[in-house]
mmCIF file of C-alpha atoms in Angstrom:
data_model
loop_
_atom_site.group_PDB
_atom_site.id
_atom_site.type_symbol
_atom_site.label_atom_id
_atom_site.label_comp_id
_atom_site.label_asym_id
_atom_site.label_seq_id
_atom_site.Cartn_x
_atom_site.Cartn_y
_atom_site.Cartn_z
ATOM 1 C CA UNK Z 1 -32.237 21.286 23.557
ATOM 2 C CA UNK Z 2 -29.873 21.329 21.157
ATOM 3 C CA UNK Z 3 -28.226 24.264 22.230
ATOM 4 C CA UNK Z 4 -27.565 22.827 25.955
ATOM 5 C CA UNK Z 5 -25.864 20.212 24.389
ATOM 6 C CA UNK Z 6 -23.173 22.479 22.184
ATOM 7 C CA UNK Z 7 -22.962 24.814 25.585
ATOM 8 C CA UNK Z 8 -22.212 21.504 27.847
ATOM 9 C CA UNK Z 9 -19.625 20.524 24.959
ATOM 10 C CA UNK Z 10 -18.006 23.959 25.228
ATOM 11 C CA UNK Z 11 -17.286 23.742 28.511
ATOM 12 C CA UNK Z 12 -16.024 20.095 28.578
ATOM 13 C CA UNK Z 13 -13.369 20.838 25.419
ATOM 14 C CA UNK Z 14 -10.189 21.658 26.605
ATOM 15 C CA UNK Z 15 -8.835 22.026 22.992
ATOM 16 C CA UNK Z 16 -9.333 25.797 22.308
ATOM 17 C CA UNK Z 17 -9.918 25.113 18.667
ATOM 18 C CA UNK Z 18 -12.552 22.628 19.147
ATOM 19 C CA UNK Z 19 -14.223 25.206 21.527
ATOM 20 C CA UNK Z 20 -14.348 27.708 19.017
ATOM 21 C CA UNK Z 21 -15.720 25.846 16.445
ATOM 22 C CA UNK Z 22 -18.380 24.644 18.845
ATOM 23 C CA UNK Z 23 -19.347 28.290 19.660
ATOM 24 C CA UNK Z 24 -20.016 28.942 15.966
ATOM 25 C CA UNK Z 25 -22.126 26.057 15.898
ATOM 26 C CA UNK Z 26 -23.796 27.309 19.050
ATOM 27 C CA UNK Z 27 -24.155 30.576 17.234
ATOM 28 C CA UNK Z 28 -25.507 29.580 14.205
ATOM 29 C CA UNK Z 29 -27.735 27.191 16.274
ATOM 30 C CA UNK Z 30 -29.473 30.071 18.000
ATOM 31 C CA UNK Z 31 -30.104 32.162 14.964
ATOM 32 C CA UNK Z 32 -32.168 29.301 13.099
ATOM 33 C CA UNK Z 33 -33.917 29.811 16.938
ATOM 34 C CA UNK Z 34 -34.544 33.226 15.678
ATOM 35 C CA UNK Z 35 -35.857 32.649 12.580
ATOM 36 C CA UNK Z 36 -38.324 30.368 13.657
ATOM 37 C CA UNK Z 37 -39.574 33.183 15.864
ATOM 38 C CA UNK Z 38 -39.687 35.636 13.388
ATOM 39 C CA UNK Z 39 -36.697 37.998 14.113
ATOM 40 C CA UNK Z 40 -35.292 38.275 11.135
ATOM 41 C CA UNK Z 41 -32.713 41.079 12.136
ATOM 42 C CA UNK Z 42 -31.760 39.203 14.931
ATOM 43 C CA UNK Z 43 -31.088 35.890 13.240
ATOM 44 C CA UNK Z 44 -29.027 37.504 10.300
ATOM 45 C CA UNK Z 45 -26.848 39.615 13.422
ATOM 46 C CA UNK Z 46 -26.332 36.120 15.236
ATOM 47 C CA UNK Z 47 -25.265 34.490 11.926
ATOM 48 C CA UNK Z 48 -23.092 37.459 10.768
ATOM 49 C CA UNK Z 49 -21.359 38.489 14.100
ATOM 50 C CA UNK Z 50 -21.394 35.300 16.341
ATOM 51 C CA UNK Z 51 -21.030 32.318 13.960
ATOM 52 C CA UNK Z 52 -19.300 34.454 11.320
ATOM 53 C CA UNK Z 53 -16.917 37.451 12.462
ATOM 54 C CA UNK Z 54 -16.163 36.841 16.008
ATOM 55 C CA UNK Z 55 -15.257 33.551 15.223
ATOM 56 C CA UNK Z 56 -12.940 34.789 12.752
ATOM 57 C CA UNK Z 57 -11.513 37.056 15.083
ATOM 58 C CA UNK Z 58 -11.052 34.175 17.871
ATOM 59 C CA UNK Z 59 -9.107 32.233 15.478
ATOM 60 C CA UNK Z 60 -6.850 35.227 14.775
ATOM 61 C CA UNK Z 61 -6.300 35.085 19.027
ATOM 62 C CA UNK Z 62 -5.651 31.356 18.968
ATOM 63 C CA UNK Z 63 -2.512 31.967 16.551
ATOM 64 C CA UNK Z 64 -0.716 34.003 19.042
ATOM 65 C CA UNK Z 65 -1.856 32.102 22.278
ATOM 66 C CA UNK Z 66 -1.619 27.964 23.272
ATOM 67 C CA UNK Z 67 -4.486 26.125 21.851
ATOM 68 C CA UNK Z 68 -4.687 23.669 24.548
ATOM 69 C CA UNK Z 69 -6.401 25.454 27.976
ATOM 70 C CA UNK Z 70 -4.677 25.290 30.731
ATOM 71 C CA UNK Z 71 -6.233 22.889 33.282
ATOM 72 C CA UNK Z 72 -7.199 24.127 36.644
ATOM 73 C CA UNK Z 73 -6.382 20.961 39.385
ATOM 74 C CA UNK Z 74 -9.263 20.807 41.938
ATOM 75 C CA UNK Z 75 -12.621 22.334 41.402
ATOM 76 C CA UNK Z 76 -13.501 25.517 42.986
ATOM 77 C CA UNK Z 77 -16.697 25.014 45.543
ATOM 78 C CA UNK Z 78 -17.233 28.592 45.823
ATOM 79 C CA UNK Z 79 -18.085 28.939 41.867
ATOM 80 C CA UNK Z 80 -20.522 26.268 41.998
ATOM 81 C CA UNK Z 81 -22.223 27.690 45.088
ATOM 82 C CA UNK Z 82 -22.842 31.348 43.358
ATOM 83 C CA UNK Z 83 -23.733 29.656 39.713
ATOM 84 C CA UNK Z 84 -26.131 27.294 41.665
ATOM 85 C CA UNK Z 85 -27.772 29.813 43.676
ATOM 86 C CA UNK Z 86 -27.980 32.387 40.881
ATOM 87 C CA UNK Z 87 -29.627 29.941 38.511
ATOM 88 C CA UNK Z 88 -32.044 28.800 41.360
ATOM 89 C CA UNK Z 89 -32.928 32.708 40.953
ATOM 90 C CA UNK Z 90 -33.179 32.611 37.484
ATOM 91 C CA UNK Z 91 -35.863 29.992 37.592
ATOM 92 C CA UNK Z 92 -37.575 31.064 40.148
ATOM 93 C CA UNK Z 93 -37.699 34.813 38.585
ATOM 94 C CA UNK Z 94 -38.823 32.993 35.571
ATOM 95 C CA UNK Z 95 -42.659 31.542 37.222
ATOM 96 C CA UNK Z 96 -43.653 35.435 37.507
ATOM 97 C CA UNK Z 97 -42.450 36.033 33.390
ATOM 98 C CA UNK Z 98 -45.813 36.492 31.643
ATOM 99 C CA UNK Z 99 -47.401 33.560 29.181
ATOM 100 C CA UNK Z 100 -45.525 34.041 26.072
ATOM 101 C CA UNK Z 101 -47.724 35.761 23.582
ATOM 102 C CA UNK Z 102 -50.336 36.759 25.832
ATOM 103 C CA UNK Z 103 -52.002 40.441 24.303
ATOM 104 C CA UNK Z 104 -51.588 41.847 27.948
ATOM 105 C CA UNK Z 105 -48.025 41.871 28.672
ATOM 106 C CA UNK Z 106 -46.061 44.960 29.588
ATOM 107 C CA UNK Z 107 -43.994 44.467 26.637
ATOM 108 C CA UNK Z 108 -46.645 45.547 24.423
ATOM 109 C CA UNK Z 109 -48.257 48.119 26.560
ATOM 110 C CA UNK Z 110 -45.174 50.736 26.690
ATOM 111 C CA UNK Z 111 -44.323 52.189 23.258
ATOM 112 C CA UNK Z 112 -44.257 48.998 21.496
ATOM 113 C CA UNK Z 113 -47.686 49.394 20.392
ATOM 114 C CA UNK Z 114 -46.994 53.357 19.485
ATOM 115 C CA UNK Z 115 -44.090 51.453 17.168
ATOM 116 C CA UNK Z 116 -45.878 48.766 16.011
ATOM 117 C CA UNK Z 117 -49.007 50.925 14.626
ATOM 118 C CA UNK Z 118 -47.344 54.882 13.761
ATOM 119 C CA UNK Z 119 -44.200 53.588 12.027
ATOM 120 C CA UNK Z 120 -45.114 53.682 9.056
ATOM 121 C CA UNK Z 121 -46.827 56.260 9.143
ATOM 122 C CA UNK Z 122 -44.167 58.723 11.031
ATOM 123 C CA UNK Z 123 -41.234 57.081 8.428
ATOM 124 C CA UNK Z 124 -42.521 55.208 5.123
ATOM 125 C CA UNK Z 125 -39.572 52.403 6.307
ATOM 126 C CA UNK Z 126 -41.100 48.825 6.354
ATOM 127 C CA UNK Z 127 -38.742 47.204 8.611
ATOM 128 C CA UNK Z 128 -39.900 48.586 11.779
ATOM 129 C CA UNK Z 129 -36.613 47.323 13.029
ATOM 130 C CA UNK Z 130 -34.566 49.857 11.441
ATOM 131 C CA UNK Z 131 -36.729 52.398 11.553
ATOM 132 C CA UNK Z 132 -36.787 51.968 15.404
ATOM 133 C CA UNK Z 133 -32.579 51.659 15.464
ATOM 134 C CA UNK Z 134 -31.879 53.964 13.167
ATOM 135 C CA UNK Z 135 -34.629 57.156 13.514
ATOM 136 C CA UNK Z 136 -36.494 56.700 17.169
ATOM 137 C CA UNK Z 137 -33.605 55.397 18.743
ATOM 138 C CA UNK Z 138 -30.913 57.407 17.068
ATOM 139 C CA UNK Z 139 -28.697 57.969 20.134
ATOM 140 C CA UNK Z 140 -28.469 54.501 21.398
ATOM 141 C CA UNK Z 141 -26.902 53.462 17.975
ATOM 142 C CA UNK Z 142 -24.923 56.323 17.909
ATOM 143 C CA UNK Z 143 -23.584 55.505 21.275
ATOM 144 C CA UNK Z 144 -23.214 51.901 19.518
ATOM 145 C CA UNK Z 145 -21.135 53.173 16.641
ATOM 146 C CA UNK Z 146 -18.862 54.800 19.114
ATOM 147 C CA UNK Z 147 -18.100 51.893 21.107
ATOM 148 C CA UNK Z 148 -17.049 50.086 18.275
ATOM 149 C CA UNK Z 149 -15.094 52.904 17.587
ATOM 150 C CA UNK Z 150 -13.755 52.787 20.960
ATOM 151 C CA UNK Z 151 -13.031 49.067 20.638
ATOM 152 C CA UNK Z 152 -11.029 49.638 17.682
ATOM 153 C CA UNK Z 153 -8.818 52.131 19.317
ATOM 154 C CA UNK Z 154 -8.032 50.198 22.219
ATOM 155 C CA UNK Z 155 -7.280 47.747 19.990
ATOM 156 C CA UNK Z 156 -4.888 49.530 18.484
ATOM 157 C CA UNK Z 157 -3.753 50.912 21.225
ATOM 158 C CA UNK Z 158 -2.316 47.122 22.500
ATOM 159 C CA UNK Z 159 -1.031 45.865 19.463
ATOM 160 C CA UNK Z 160 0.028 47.994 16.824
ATOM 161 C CA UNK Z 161 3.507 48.633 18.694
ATOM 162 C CA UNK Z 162 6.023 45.921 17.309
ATOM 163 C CA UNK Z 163 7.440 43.629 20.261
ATOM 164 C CA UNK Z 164 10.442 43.798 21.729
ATOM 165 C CA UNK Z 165 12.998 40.977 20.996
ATOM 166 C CA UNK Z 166 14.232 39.488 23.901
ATOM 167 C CA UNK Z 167 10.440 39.670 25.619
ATOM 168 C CA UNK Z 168 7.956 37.510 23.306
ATOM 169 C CA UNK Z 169 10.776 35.028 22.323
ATOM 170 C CA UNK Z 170 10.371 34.154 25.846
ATOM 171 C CA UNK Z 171 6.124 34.030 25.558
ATOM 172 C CA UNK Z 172 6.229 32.824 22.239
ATOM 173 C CA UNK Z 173 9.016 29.997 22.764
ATOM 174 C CA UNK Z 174 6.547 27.636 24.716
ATOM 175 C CA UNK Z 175 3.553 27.943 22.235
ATOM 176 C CA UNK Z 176 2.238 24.479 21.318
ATOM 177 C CA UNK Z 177 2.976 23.300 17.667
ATOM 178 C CA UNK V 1 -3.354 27.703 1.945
ATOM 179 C CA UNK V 2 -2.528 29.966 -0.980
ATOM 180 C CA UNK V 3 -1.304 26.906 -3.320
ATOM 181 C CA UNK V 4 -4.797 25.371 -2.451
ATOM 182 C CA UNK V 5 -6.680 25.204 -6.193
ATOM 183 C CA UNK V 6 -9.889 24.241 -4.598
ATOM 184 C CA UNK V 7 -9.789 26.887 -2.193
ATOM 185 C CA UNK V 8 -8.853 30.082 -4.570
ATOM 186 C CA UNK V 9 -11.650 28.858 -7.244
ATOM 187 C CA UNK V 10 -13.874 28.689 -4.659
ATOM 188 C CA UNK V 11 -13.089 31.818 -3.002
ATOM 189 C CA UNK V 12 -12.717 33.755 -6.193
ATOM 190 C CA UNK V 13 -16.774 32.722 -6.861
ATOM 191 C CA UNK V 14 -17.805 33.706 -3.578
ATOM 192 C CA UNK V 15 -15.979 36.973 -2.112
ATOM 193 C CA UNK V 16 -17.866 38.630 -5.131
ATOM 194 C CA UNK V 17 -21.108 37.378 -3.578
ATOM 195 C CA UNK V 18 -20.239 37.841 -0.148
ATOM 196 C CA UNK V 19 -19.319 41.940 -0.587
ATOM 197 C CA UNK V 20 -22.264 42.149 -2.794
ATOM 198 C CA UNK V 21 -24.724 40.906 0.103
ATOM 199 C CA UNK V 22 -23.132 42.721 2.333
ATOM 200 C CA UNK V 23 -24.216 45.895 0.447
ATOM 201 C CA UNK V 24 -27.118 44.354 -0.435
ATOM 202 C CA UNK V 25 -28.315 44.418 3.450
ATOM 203 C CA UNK V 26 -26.953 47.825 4.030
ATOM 204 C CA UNK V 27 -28.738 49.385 1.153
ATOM 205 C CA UNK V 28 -31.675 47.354 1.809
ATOM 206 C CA UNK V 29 -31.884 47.296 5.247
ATOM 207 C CA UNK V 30 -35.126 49.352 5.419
ATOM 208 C CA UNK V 31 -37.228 46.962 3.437
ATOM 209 C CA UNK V 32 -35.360 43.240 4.685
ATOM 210 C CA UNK V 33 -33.580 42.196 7.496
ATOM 211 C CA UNK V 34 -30.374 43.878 7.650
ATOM 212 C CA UNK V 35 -28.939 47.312 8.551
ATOM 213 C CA UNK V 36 -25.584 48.522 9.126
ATOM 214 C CA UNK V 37 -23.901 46.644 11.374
ATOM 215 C CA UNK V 38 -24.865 43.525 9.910
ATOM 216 C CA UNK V 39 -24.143 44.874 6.420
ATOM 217 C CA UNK V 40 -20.949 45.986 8.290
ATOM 218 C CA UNK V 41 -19.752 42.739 9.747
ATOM 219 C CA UNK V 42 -20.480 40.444 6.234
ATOM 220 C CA UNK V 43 -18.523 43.075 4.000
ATOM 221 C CA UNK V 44 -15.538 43.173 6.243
ATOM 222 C CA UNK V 45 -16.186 38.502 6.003
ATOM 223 C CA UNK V 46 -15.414 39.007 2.668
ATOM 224 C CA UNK V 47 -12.232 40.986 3.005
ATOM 225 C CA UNK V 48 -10.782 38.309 5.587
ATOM 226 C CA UNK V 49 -11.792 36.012 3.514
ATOM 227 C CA UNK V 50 -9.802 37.729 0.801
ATOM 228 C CA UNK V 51 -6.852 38.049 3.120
ATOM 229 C CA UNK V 52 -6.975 34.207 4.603
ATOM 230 C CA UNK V 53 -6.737 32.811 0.439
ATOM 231 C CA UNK V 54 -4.485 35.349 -0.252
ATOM 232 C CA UNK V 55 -1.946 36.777 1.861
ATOM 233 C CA UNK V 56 -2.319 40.261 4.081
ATOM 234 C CA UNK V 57 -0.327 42.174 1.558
ATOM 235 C CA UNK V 58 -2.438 41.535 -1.209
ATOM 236 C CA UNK V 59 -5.616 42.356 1.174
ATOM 237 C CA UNK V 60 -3.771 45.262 2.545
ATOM 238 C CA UNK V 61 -2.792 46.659 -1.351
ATOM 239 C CA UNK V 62 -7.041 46.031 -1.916
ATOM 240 C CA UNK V 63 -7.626 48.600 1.292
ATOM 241 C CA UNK V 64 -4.611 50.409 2.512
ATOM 242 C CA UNK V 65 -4.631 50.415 6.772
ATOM 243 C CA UNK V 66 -4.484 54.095 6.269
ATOM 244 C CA UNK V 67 -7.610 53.935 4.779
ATOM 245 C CA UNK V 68 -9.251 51.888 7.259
ATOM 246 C CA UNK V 69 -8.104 54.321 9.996
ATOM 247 C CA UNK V 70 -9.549 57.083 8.390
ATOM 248 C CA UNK V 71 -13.367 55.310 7.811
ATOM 249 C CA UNK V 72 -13.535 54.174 11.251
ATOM 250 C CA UNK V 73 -13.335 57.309 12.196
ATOM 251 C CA UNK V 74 -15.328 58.812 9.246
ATOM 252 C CA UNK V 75 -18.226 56.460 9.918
ATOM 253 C CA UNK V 76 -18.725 57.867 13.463
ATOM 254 C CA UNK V 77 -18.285 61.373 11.774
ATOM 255 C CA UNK V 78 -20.948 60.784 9.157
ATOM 256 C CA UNK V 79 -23.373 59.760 12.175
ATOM 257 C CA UNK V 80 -22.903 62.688 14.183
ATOM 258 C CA UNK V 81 -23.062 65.379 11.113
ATOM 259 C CA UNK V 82 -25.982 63.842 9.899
ATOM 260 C CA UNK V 83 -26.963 64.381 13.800
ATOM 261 C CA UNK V 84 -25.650 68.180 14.030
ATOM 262 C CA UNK V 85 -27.595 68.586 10.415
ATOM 263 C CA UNK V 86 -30.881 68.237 11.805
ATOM 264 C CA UNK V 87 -29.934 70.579 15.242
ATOM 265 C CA UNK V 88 -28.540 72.979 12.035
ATOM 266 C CA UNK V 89 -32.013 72.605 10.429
ATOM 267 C CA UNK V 90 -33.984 73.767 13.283
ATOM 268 C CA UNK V 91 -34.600 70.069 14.745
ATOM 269 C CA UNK V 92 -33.492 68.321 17.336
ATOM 270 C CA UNK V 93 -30.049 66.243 17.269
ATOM 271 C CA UNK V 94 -30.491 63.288 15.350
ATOM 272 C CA UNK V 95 -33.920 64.774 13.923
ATOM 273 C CA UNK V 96 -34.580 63.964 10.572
ATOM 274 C CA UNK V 97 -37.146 65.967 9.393
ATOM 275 C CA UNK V 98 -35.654 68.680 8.810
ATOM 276 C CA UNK V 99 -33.422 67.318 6.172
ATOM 277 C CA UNK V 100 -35.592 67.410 2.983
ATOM 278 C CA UNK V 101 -39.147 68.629 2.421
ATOM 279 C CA UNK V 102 -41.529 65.345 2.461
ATOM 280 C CA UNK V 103 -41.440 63.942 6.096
ATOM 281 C CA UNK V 104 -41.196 60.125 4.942
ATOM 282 C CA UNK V 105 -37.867 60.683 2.216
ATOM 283 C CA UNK V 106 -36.762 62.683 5.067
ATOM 284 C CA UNK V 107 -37.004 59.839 7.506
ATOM 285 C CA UNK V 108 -35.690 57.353 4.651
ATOM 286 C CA UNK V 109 -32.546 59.556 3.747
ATOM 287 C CA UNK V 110 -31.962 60.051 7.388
ATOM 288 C CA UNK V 111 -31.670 56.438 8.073
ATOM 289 C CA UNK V 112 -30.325 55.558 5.445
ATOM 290 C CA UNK V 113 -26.905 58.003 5.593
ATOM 291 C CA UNK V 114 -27.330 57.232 9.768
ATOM 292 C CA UNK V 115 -26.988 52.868 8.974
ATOM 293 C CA UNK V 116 -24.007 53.677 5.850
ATOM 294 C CA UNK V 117 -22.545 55.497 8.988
ATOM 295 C CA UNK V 118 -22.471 52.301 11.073
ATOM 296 C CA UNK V 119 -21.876 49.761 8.108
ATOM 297 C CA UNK V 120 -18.710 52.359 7.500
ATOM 298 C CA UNK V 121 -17.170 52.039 11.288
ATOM 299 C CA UNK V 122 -18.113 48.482 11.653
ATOM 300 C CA UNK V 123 -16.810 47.191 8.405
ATOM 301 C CA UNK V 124 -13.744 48.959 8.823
ATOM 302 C CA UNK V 125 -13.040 48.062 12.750
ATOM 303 C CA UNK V 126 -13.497 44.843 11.935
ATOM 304 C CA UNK V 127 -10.866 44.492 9.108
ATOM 305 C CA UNK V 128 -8.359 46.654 11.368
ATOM 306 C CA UNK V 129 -8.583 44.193 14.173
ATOM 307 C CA UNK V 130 -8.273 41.245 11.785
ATOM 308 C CA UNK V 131 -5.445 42.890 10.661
ATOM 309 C CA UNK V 132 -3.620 44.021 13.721
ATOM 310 C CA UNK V 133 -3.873 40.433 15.060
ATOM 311 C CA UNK V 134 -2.499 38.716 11.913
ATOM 312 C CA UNK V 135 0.622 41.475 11.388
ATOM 313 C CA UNK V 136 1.137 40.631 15.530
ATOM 314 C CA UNK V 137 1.853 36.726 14.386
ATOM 315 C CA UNK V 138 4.351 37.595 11.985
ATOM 316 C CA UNK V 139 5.913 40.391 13.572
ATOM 317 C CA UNK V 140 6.280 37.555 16.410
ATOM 318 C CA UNK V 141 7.775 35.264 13.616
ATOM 319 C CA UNK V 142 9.906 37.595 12.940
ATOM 320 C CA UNK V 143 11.384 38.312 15.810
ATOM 321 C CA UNK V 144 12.078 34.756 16.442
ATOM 322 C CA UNK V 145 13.749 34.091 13.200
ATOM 323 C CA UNK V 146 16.174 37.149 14.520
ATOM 324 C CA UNK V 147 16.555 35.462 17.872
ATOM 325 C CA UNK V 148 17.629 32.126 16.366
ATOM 326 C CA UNK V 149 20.051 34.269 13.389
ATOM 327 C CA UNK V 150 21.848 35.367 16.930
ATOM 328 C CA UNK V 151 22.577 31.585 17.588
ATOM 329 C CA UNK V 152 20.784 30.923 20.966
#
């Protein structure tokens, strides 16, 4: 409930800051969500990465670009019709999601019960969690590493080339105090 | 916020604790929570952390840019060859049992080089993006300080 609130309060802020801040709250909100249900991995990624790093790493934006947003006049009909009918979807998708916990569900009939009973038997790791990133699903992490990677170039690629005089005086010059 | 007492006690306690943890999950990340990209993000917290109390030079003297170039890339690397070891082996790629003789240290060391891998590229991206964004700010300030020397 809690986290509808900080989400509605996101979107109302028009002071970039404020919105940041509120998204680490948000952040930090959902992984105590996770620890209550157990996902310890989880929870410690959410606190690390969304309420930690990435809010670092907004900040960092917000000291080259205007901190107030820039307000759209009117409001945009077409937007609310696709959000509206899309989250109609989305709840009506959600009556066919099984009961939550039930023994039956697909989730545990695929090879989350091969994980859940052989891993430590195939590894000797007792966090199933890593031993299911790291050693049975080896490639999909790899492909993670290398998208950070790839993130990192790009990156680079966009900022690491000193500006021009004449051009950001003019981009910079209006920037809010 | 360099002048700030509070602040640079404060910091001085914690950065410590902070780089420590962050090892602590990589290292430990079969046993706990944790793993490399966590490990990853709260080592490279520390080091911004570092830079925000005291200045990007003094961060950037503590781990050159060079060397951040070369570990995101040698992260990635470390992945893959541990990868090409096990095709080497007579395994599959990204097969650990090949590495070592007892299937379960195999497993262990596999995973374990595999998540250093990640906590490697992660840590390192992230400082390099921290950084590139903070050098952009005062490359902009800068410039301006040029613009206004020309008497605009």
């Amino acid at each position: 409930m809690f986290l509808v609130v900080v989400a509605l309060a996101v979107i109302r802020v028009r002071d970039l800051f404020a919105a940041t801040m509120l998204f680490a709250i948000y952040s930090l909100v959902s992984a105590a969500l996770f620890t209550v249900l157990d996902a310890g991995d989880v929870a410690l990624t959410e606190a690390a990465v969304g309420a930690g790093i990435s809010t670092i790493l907004v900040l960092a934006v917000l000291t080259l670009a205007r901190r107030q947003e820039h307000p759209v006049p009117g409001h945009n009909l077409l937007a609310l019709a696709v959000v509206l009918v899309t989250g109609a979807g989305l709840v009506y998708a959600s009556m066919d999601l099984p009961e939550f916990g039930d023994p039956d569900n697909p989730v545990h009939g695929h090879v989350g019960s091969y994980y859940t009973e052989q891993t430590y038997a195939d590894t000797g790791v007792p966090n199933m969690v890593a031993a299911v990133l790291a050693s049975y699903r080896s490639i999909d992490t790899l492909g993670e590493a290398f998208v950070i990677f790839t993130a990192a170039l790009g990156v680079f690629a966009l900022l690491s080339v000193r500006p021009p005089a004449r051009r950001s005086r003019a981009r910079d010059g209006e920037e809010a105090p | 916020m360099r002048e700030n007492g509070i602040l640079r006690v404060i910091a001085r306690f914690v950065i410590p604790l902070i780089l420590l943890f962050g090892l602590y999950i990589q290292f430990h990340g079969e046993y706990s929570p944790g793993g490399g990209f966590q490990a990853g993000v709260v080592f490279a917290a520390g080091w911004i952390l570092f830079v925000l109390i005291y200045g990007l030079d003094l961060g950037l003297k503590v781990i050159p840019e060079r060397v951040m170039y070369v570990l995101t890339a040698l992260g990635v690397l470390l992945y893959s060859l541990v990868g090409l070891a096990g095709v080497a082996l007579g395994g599959h790629f990204l097969d650990f049992y090949p590495l070592l003789e007892d299937p379960h240290a195999a497993q262990q060391a596999g995973i374990i080089l595999v998540e250093f891998g990640v906590g490697v590229t992660v840590a390192s991206v992230m400082m390099l993006v921290f950084t590139l964004f903070a050098r952009r700010r005062s490359w902009w300030d800068e410039v301006d300080a040029e613009a206004d020397g020309e008497g605009r």
